[in-house]
Short mmCIF file of C-alpha atoms in Angstrom, two decimals:
data_model
loop_
_atom_site.label_atom_id
_atom_site.label_comp_id
_atom_site.label_asym_id
_atom_site.label_seq_id
_atom_site.Cartn_x
_atom_site.Cartn_y
_atom_site.Cartn_z
CA MET A 8 62.95 -143.90 -35.06
CA ALA A 9 62.62 -141.55 -32.11
CA ALA A 10 64.91 -139.07 -33.89
CA LEU A 11 62.68 -139.12 -37.01
CA ARG A 12 59.56 -138.53 -34.92
CA ASP A 13 61.24 -135.54 -33.23
CA ALA A 14 62.24 -134.08 -36.62
CA SER A 15 58.68 -134.26 -37.96
CA ARG A 16 57.34 -132.64 -34.78
CA ALA A 17 59.84 -129.73 -35.17
CA GLY A 18 58.78 -129.24 -38.80
CA ARG A 19 55.12 -129.07 -37.85
CA HIS A 20 56.01 -126.46 -35.23
CA LEU A 21 57.81 -124.24 -37.77
CA LEU A 22 54.91 -124.38 -40.21
CA GLY A 23 52.23 -123.90 -37.55
CA ALA A 24 49.72 -121.09 -37.23
CA THR A 25 52.00 -118.98 -35.06
CA SER A 26 54.94 -119.19 -37.44
CA ARG A 27 55.53 -116.88 -40.43
CA TRP A 28 57.12 -119.67 -42.43
CA LYS A 29 54.09 -120.86 -44.41
CA PRO A 30 53.96 -122.66 -47.74
CA CYS A 31 52.86 -120.61 -50.75
CA SER A 32 49.40 -121.25 -52.12
CA THR A 33 49.21 -123.12 -55.38
CA ASN A 34 46.46 -120.97 -56.96
CA LEU A 35 47.42 -117.79 -58.96
CA GLN A 36 45.57 -114.44 -58.72
CA ARG A 37 45.15 -111.90 -61.57
CA TYR A 38 46.21 -108.28 -61.23
CA ALA A 39 43.63 -105.72 -60.04
CA SER A 40 44.05 -103.56 -63.16
CA THR A 41 43.21 -106.54 -65.39
CA GLU A 42 40.09 -107.25 -63.38
CA ALA A 43 39.01 -103.60 -63.50
CA ALA A 44 39.44 -103.47 -67.27
CA ALA A 45 37.48 -106.66 -67.69
CA SER A 46 34.60 -105.55 -65.45
CA ALA A 47 34.39 -101.90 -66.69
CA PRO A 48 30.81 -100.99 -67.60
CA GLU A 49 30.03 -99.84 -71.10
CA ILE A 50 29.10 -96.15 -71.27
CA PRO A 51 26.82 -95.32 -74.19
CA ASP A 52 27.59 -92.23 -76.23
CA ILE A 53 23.94 -91.20 -76.42
CA GLU A 54 21.67 -91.19 -73.39
CA HIS A 55 18.46 -93.03 -74.09
CA ASP A 56 16.62 -91.56 -71.10
CA SER A 57 15.38 -87.98 -71.37
CA GLY A 58 15.62 -85.45 -68.56
CA LEU A 59 11.98 -84.52 -69.14
CA ALA A 60 10.95 -87.94 -67.87
CA SER A 61 12.28 -87.24 -64.36
CA PRO A 62 9.58 -86.67 -61.75
CA VAL A 63 8.61 -83.10 -60.91
CA VAL A 64 9.47 -82.11 -57.32
CA THR A 65 6.66 -80.19 -55.67
CA ARG A 66 6.72 -78.11 -52.51
CA GLU A 67 4.99 -80.86 -50.54
CA ASP A 68 7.80 -83.31 -51.34
CA VAL A 69 10.48 -81.02 -49.88
CA LYS A 70 10.96 -81.47 -46.16
CA ILE A 71 11.30 -78.09 -44.49
CA THR A 72 12.78 -78.17 -41.00
CA ASP A 73 11.48 -75.65 -38.50
CA PRO A 74 14.49 -73.71 -37.16
CA ARG A 75 12.91 -73.53 -33.70
CA LYS A 76 12.53 -77.31 -33.51
CA ARG A 77 16.06 -77.78 -34.77
CA ALA A 78 17.35 -75.39 -32.10
CA SER A 79 15.38 -77.16 -29.37
CA ARG A 80 16.93 -80.52 -30.30
CA ARG A 81 20.47 -79.23 -29.76
CA ASN A 82 22.19 -80.60 -26.71
CA HIS A 83 24.58 -77.63 -26.47
CA GLU A 84 23.76 -73.98 -27.05
CA LEU A 85 25.60 -72.16 -29.81
CA PRO A 86 28.27 -69.65 -28.73
CA HIS A 87 27.04 -66.16 -28.02
CA GLU A 88 27.60 -63.26 -30.40
CA ARG A 89 30.25 -61.76 -28.16
CA TYR A 90 32.44 -64.82 -28.61
CA ARG A 91 32.55 -64.40 -32.39
CA TYR A 92 35.42 -62.66 -34.14
CA HIS A 93 34.79 -59.01 -34.95
CA PRO A 94 37.31 -57.08 -37.03
CA PRO A 95 38.71 -53.89 -35.46
CA LYS A 96 36.74 -50.76 -36.12
CA TYR A 97 39.80 -48.59 -36.77
CA TYR A 98 43.11 -49.27 -38.50
CA ARG A 99 45.86 -48.34 -36.05
CA GLY A 100 48.88 -48.83 -38.27
CA PRO A 101 50.97 -51.74 -39.55
CA LEU A 102 52.75 -52.24 -36.20
CA HIS A 103 49.59 -52.73 -34.14
CA PRO A 104 49.21 -56.31 -32.84
CA VAL A 105 45.56 -56.50 -34.00
CA GLN A 106 45.36 -56.16 -37.79
CA PRO A 107 42.11 -56.02 -39.79
CA PRO A 108 41.45 -58.82 -42.29
CA PRO A 109 41.95 -58.11 -46.00
CA ALA A 110 39.14 -56.55 -48.01
CA SER A 111 38.58 -59.87 -49.81
CA ASP A 112 37.56 -61.56 -46.53
CA PRO A 113 33.75 -61.53 -46.00
CA VAL A 114 34.32 -60.76 -42.31
CA ALA A 115 36.08 -57.46 -43.10
CA ARG A 116 34.21 -54.22 -42.57
CA ASN A 117 35.19 -52.91 -46.01
CA PHE A 118 34.29 -56.14 -47.81
CA SER A 119 32.67 -55.73 -51.21
CA PRO A 120 31.76 -58.75 -53.33
CA GLY A 121 33.34 -59.06 -56.72
CA PRO A 122 34.84 -58.49 -59.17
CA PHE A 123 32.14 -60.00 -61.36
CA ASN A 124 33.65 -58.98 -64.70
CA LEU A 125 36.94 -57.87 -66.24
CA PRO A 126 36.72 -54.61 -68.21
CA ARG A 127 38.24 -54.70 -71.66
CA LEU A 128 40.31 -51.55 -71.11
CA LYS A 129 41.70 -52.89 -67.82
CA GLN A 130 42.62 -56.21 -69.40
CA THR A 131 44.36 -54.40 -72.27
CA PHE A 132 46.22 -52.20 -69.81
CA HIS A 133 47.63 -55.08 -67.76
CA SER A 134 48.46 -57.24 -70.79
CA THR A 135 49.89 -54.67 -73.22
CA THR A 136 49.86 -51.04 -72.11
CA ALA A 137 51.73 -51.45 -68.82
CA SER A 138 54.73 -53.12 -70.46
CA ASP A 139 54.72 -50.51 -73.25
CA ILE A 140 54.84 -47.69 -70.71
CA MET A 141 57.81 -49.29 -68.96
CA THR A 142 59.61 -49.67 -72.31
CA LEU A 143 58.96 -46.07 -73.37
CA MET A 144 59.97 -44.59 -70.01
CA TYR A 145 63.15 -46.65 -69.59
CA GLN A 146 66.30 -44.58 -69.24
CA HIS A 147 69.62 -46.41 -69.27
CA THR A 148 72.10 -45.30 -66.64
CA PRO A 149 75.66 -46.57 -67.10
CA PRO A 150 77.17 -48.14 -63.99
CA GLY A 151 79.23 -45.70 -61.96
CA THR A 152 77.11 -42.66 -62.86
CA PRO A 153 76.77 -40.41 -59.80
CA GLU A 154 73.24 -39.79 -58.63
CA LYS A 155 71.74 -36.37 -59.14
CA PRO A 156 71.47 -34.34 -55.94
CA GLU A 157 67.93 -34.09 -54.67
CA ARG A 158 66.35 -30.72 -55.16
CA ILE A 159 65.87 -28.82 -51.91
CA ARG A 160 62.24 -27.77 -51.81
CA LEU A 161 61.94 -26.65 -48.17
CA ARG A 162 63.59 -23.40 -47.16
CA GLU A 163 65.57 -23.13 -43.97
CA TRP A 164 65.60 -20.21 -41.57
CA ASP A 165 68.69 -18.09 -41.10
CA ASP A 166 70.37 -17.47 -37.76
CA SER A 167 69.65 -13.76 -37.68
CA SER A 168 67.25 -14.15 -34.77
CA PRO A 169 67.23 -16.58 -31.84
CA TYR A 170 63.55 -17.20 -32.50
CA MET A 171 64.43 -18.85 -35.83
CA LYS A 172 66.44 -21.69 -34.30
CA ASN A 173 64.89 -25.17 -34.35
CA ARG A 174 61.91 -23.93 -36.35
CA PRO A 175 60.41 -26.24 -39.00
CA LYS A 176 61.41 -25.56 -42.58
CA ARG A 177 59.26 -23.30 -44.72
CA GLY A 178 57.40 -24.41 -47.82
CA PRO A 179 58.39 -23.51 -51.39
CA ARG A 180 58.25 -19.87 -52.35
CA GLY A 181 55.02 -18.94 -54.08
CA HIS A 182 53.23 -22.22 -53.21
CA ASP A 183 51.51 -23.22 -49.99
CA VAL A 184 51.18 -26.85 -51.09
CA LEU A 185 54.19 -29.14 -51.45
CA PHE A 186 53.56 -31.27 -54.53
CA PRO A 187 54.77 -34.90 -54.64
CA LEU A 188 58.06 -35.79 -56.29
CA GLU A 189 58.07 -37.42 -59.70
CA LYS A 190 59.94 -40.74 -59.56
CA ASP A 191 61.04 -42.87 -62.50
CA ILE A 192 58.43 -45.37 -63.68
CA THR A 193 59.28 -48.94 -62.73
CA TRP A 194 57.26 -52.11 -62.36
CA ARG A 195 56.36 -50.91 -58.86
CA ASN A 196 54.72 -47.58 -59.72
CA ILE A 197 53.14 -47.91 -63.17
CA PRO A 198 50.37 -45.26 -63.29
CA GLU A 199 46.81 -46.61 -63.32
CA ILE A 200 43.29 -45.23 -63.30
CA LYS A 201 42.03 -44.76 -59.76
CA ALA A 202 38.67 -42.99 -60.14
CA VAL A 203 36.62 -40.77 -62.43
CA HIS A 204 34.74 -37.75 -61.05
CA LEU A 205 31.92 -36.02 -62.94
CA ALA A 206 30.35 -32.72 -61.84
CA THR A 207 27.72 -30.43 -63.32
CA TYR A 208 27.00 -26.80 -62.46
CA MET A 209 23.48 -25.51 -63.19
CA PRO A 210 22.87 -21.91 -62.01
CA LYS A 211 19.31 -22.01 -63.41
CA ALA A 212 18.43 -24.65 -60.83
CA LYS A 213 17.85 -21.88 -58.28
CA LYS A 214 14.72 -20.75 -60.09
CA ASN A 215 13.74 -24.09 -61.63
CA PRO A 216 14.67 -27.16 -59.51
CA ASP A 217 13.79 -29.43 -62.44
CA HIS A 218 17.31 -28.84 -63.75
CA LEU A 219 18.65 -30.82 -60.78
CA ILE A 220 16.34 -33.73 -61.55
CA VAL A 221 17.46 -33.83 -65.19
CA GLY A 222 21.13 -33.47 -64.25
CA ARG A 223 20.94 -36.27 -61.69
CA SER A 224 19.13 -38.59 -64.07
CA VAL A 225 21.67 -38.00 -66.87
CA LEU A 226 24.72 -38.61 -64.66
CA GLN A 227 23.10 -41.63 -63.03
CA THR A 228 22.29 -43.08 -66.44
CA ILE A 229 25.87 -42.60 -67.64
CA THR A 230 27.71 -43.87 -64.53
CA GLY A 231 25.23 -46.19 -62.81
CA VAL A 232 25.91 -44.45 -59.47
CA ARG A 233 23.47 -42.20 -57.66
CA PRO A 234 24.79 -38.60 -57.80
CA GLN A 235 24.89 -36.08 -54.97
CA ILE A 236 23.54 -32.53 -55.04
CA THR A 237 26.11 -29.80 -54.34
CA THR A 238 25.62 -26.30 -53.00
CA THR A 239 27.42 -23.03 -53.68
CA LYS A 240 30.15 -22.11 -51.20
CA THR A 241 30.25 -18.33 -51.74
CA SER A 242 27.75 -15.66 -52.74
CA VAL A 243 28.18 -13.67 -55.97
CA ALA A 244 25.80 -10.73 -56.33
CA GLN A 245 26.52 -10.17 -60.05
CA TRP A 246 25.48 -13.75 -60.87
CA GLY A 247 22.56 -13.82 -58.45
CA ILE A 248 24.11 -16.68 -56.46
CA VAL A 249 23.61 -17.02 -52.72
CA LYS A 250 25.67 -19.24 -50.46
CA GLY A 251 23.91 -22.55 -49.81
CA ASP A 252 21.88 -22.72 -53.06
CA ARG A 253 21.46 -26.17 -54.64
CA THR A 254 23.02 -25.57 -58.04
CA GLY A 255 25.08 -28.63 -58.91
CA VAL A 256 25.38 -32.40 -59.11
CA LYS A 257 28.48 -34.60 -58.69
CA VAL A 258 29.28 -38.32 -58.83
CA SER A 259 32.43 -40.44 -58.43
CA VAL A 260 33.14 -43.82 -60.03
CA HIS A 261 35.89 -46.14 -58.74
CA GLY A 262 37.48 -49.46 -59.66
CA ASP A 263 36.31 -51.43 -62.68
CA GLN A 264 33.44 -49.03 -63.32
CA ALA A 265 35.97 -46.24 -63.84
CA TYR A 266 37.76 -48.29 -66.53
CA GLU A 267 34.44 -49.03 -68.25
CA LEU A 268 33.47 -45.33 -68.19
CA VAL A 269 36.82 -44.23 -69.67
CA ASP A 270 36.57 -46.96 -72.31
CA LYS A 271 33.11 -45.69 -73.21
CA MET A 272 34.36 -42.12 -73.59
CA ILE A 273 37.38 -43.09 -75.72
CA HIS A 274 35.61 -45.35 -78.21
CA LEU A 275 32.03 -44.04 -78.29
CA VAL A 276 31.91 -40.38 -77.23
CA PHE A 277 35.13 -38.71 -78.39
CA PRO A 278 34.90 -39.89 -82.05
CA LYS A 279 31.37 -38.46 -82.39
CA ILE A 280 32.24 -34.93 -81.21
CA LYS A 281 32.47 -32.63 -84.24
CA ASP A 282 35.86 -30.92 -84.79
CA TRP A 283 37.19 -32.26 -81.51
CA LYS A 284 40.94 -31.60 -81.23
CA GLY A 285 41.50 -33.49 -78.01
CA ILE A 286 42.33 -32.47 -74.46
CA SER A 287 44.34 -29.33 -73.82
CA GLY A 288 47.98 -30.00 -72.99
CA THR A 289 47.91 -27.45 -70.17
CA THR A 290 45.35 -29.34 -68.10
CA GLY A 291 46.36 -30.98 -64.83
CA ASP A 292 46.77 -30.14 -61.16
CA SER A 293 50.48 -31.15 -60.86
CA THR A 294 49.52 -34.26 -58.84
CA GLY A 295 48.57 -36.69 -61.62
CA ASN A 296 44.93 -35.71 -62.29
CA ILE A 297 43.69 -34.79 -65.77
CA SER A 298 40.46 -32.86 -66.42
CA TRP A 299 38.33 -32.02 -69.45
CA GLY A 300 34.74 -31.05 -70.15
CA PHE A 301 31.72 -31.94 -72.26
CA GLU A 302 29.37 -29.41 -73.83
CA PRO A 303 25.59 -29.86 -73.43
CA GLN A 304 25.31 -31.14 -77.01
CA ASP A 305 28.06 -33.70 -76.34
CA MET A 306 26.10 -35.46 -73.59
CA GLN A 307 23.79 -37.05 -76.16
CA TYR A 308 26.66 -39.14 -77.55
CA PHE A 309 26.74 -41.40 -74.50
CA PRO A 310 24.98 -44.63 -75.53
CA GLU A 311 22.72 -44.65 -72.45
CA VAL A 312 21.47 -41.12 -73.16
CA GLU A 313 21.32 -41.64 -76.93
CA ALA A 314 19.07 -44.69 -76.60
CA ASN A 315 16.43 -42.72 -74.64
CA TYR A 316 17.19 -39.15 -75.65
CA SER A 317 13.50 -38.29 -76.00
CA LEU A 318 12.98 -38.87 -72.27
CA TYR A 319 15.17 -35.90 -71.29
CA PRO A 320 14.27 -32.24 -71.93
CA SER A 321 16.97 -31.21 -74.40
CA LYS A 322 17.09 -27.62 -73.13
CA MET A 323 17.68 -28.75 -69.55
CA ILE A 324 20.59 -31.06 -70.30
CA SER A 325 23.80 -29.33 -69.23
CA GLY A 326 27.45 -30.18 -69.82
CA CYS A 327 29.76 -31.65 -67.23
CA ARG A 328 33.42 -31.57 -66.27
CA VAL A 329 35.34 -34.82 -65.93
CA THR A 330 38.37 -35.36 -63.70
CA LEU A 331 40.45 -38.49 -64.26
CA GLU A 332 42.20 -39.42 -61.00
CA THR A 333 45.30 -41.58 -61.48
CA THR A 334 48.03 -43.03 -59.28
CA ALA A 335 50.67 -40.93 -61.07
CA LYS A 336 52.58 -38.27 -59.14
CA SER A 337 52.91 -35.75 -61.96
CA ASP A 338 50.94 -34.49 -64.94
CA ARG A 339 53.56 -35.86 -67.34
CA HIS A 340 53.08 -39.45 -66.17
CA ALA A 341 49.30 -39.05 -66.12
CA ARG A 342 49.40 -37.69 -69.68
CA ILE A 343 51.51 -40.66 -70.80
CA LEU A 344 48.90 -43.01 -69.32
CA CYS A 345 46.06 -41.20 -71.11
CA MET A 346 47.89 -41.18 -74.44
CA SER A 347 48.65 -44.89 -74.17
CA LEU A 348 44.93 -45.56 -73.60
CA GLY A 349 43.92 -43.51 -76.66
CA ILE A 350 43.19 -40.00 -75.31
CA PRO A 351 44.83 -37.35 -77.56
CA PHE A 352 46.25 -34.00 -76.44
CA TYR A 353 46.78 -30.81 -78.41
CA GLY A 354 48.73 -27.59 -77.89
CA LYS A 355 51.75 -27.03 -75.71
CA LEU A 356 52.30 -29.72 -73.07
CA VAL A 357 52.89 -28.19 -69.65
CA ASP A 358 54.26 -30.48 -66.94
#
C-alpha cells in the first residue's frame, strides 16, 4: 500500500504546474483563417453615404499652434545652424575626401526640382532612335585585325637648337585649336541633345531701342526663358556700329526644354517654311554643333507667336540663328543624330 501511495505522489509531481508534461485539453479550436473568413464584414459595391454630407471644416475648427509657444515648451534647444551639413562650395576633384552630394539631393547647391514631364522627342530617342543609331554605326571588325595607328596631331621640335629640347609639342599646322577625336559610337557615347542656343542681331536697335523689346519678347515667348541683351564687340564705321552698342538678344535652353524646342521646330516650323530644302550640309564647327537660321517671316510659324501675332509689330520682328549643341565629338555624328530625329540636310556633306 505504501508503494502505491508513493507512485501516485510521483505522478502528481510529474503533472504539476512546474512540469512540462501536461495532459492535452479535450476541447478543439478552429483555425484562424476559418474564423477570419467567417467574421469578414460585407463591403457594399455602392456607397450609400455621399461625400457632400460630410461636415465643412472652417478655420476656427483648425487648431493652429504658435511656433513661439511650441519652441518655448521644448526641453532641449535645437542644434545650431553651424552644426548642420553644408555641401562644399567648390568641387575639388574625384579624389578629394569631401565630395558634394548628387544634383538630385535637395541639400546640393546645384539642386533643381524635376523633371516634371517627359518630352515626346526624348522618349522616342531613348526607346527607338538610340538603338537605331548604334545599329547603323556598327562596324564589324574580325578578330585578329591590327588596330589602326593613331594619327599624330601634335608636331615635335627638331634637335637643331638646344632651346628646342624638352619643349611642349606644337599644335596642328594651320589650326590653333586642337579639335576632339571622333570615336566609334557605342552604348557609352551615343550622341544626345545638350542645349539649344538662339541669338538675334538687330543693328536698327541703336536708333530705335524698341527692336530689343520686340526681339526679347519673341524669343521669350518661343523658349520660355528670359533672354539676355548682347553688345557689339568691335566698331565698324561702314555699318555705323560702335563698340558697346546694345544690338542683339540671346537665350539658351537646356535639358528637357531643349528637346521640346527641337520637337517644335521639326514638326511645326520646318514643314510650314515655303520651298525649304533643309539645313546646309557644310554647317558645323567640327566639334559636334549644328547651326541654321530663320528668316523674319519664318518666326511667325512658331505656335506661340502665331497665336498672338497681332501683338508684335511685324516690321520689327527679326530672324534668329539657332545652334544645336550636342554631345557628339564631330559634325558627322551630330548630323547623324539630327537626321535620325527628322532634320534633313541638302548639298555636299562636309565632315
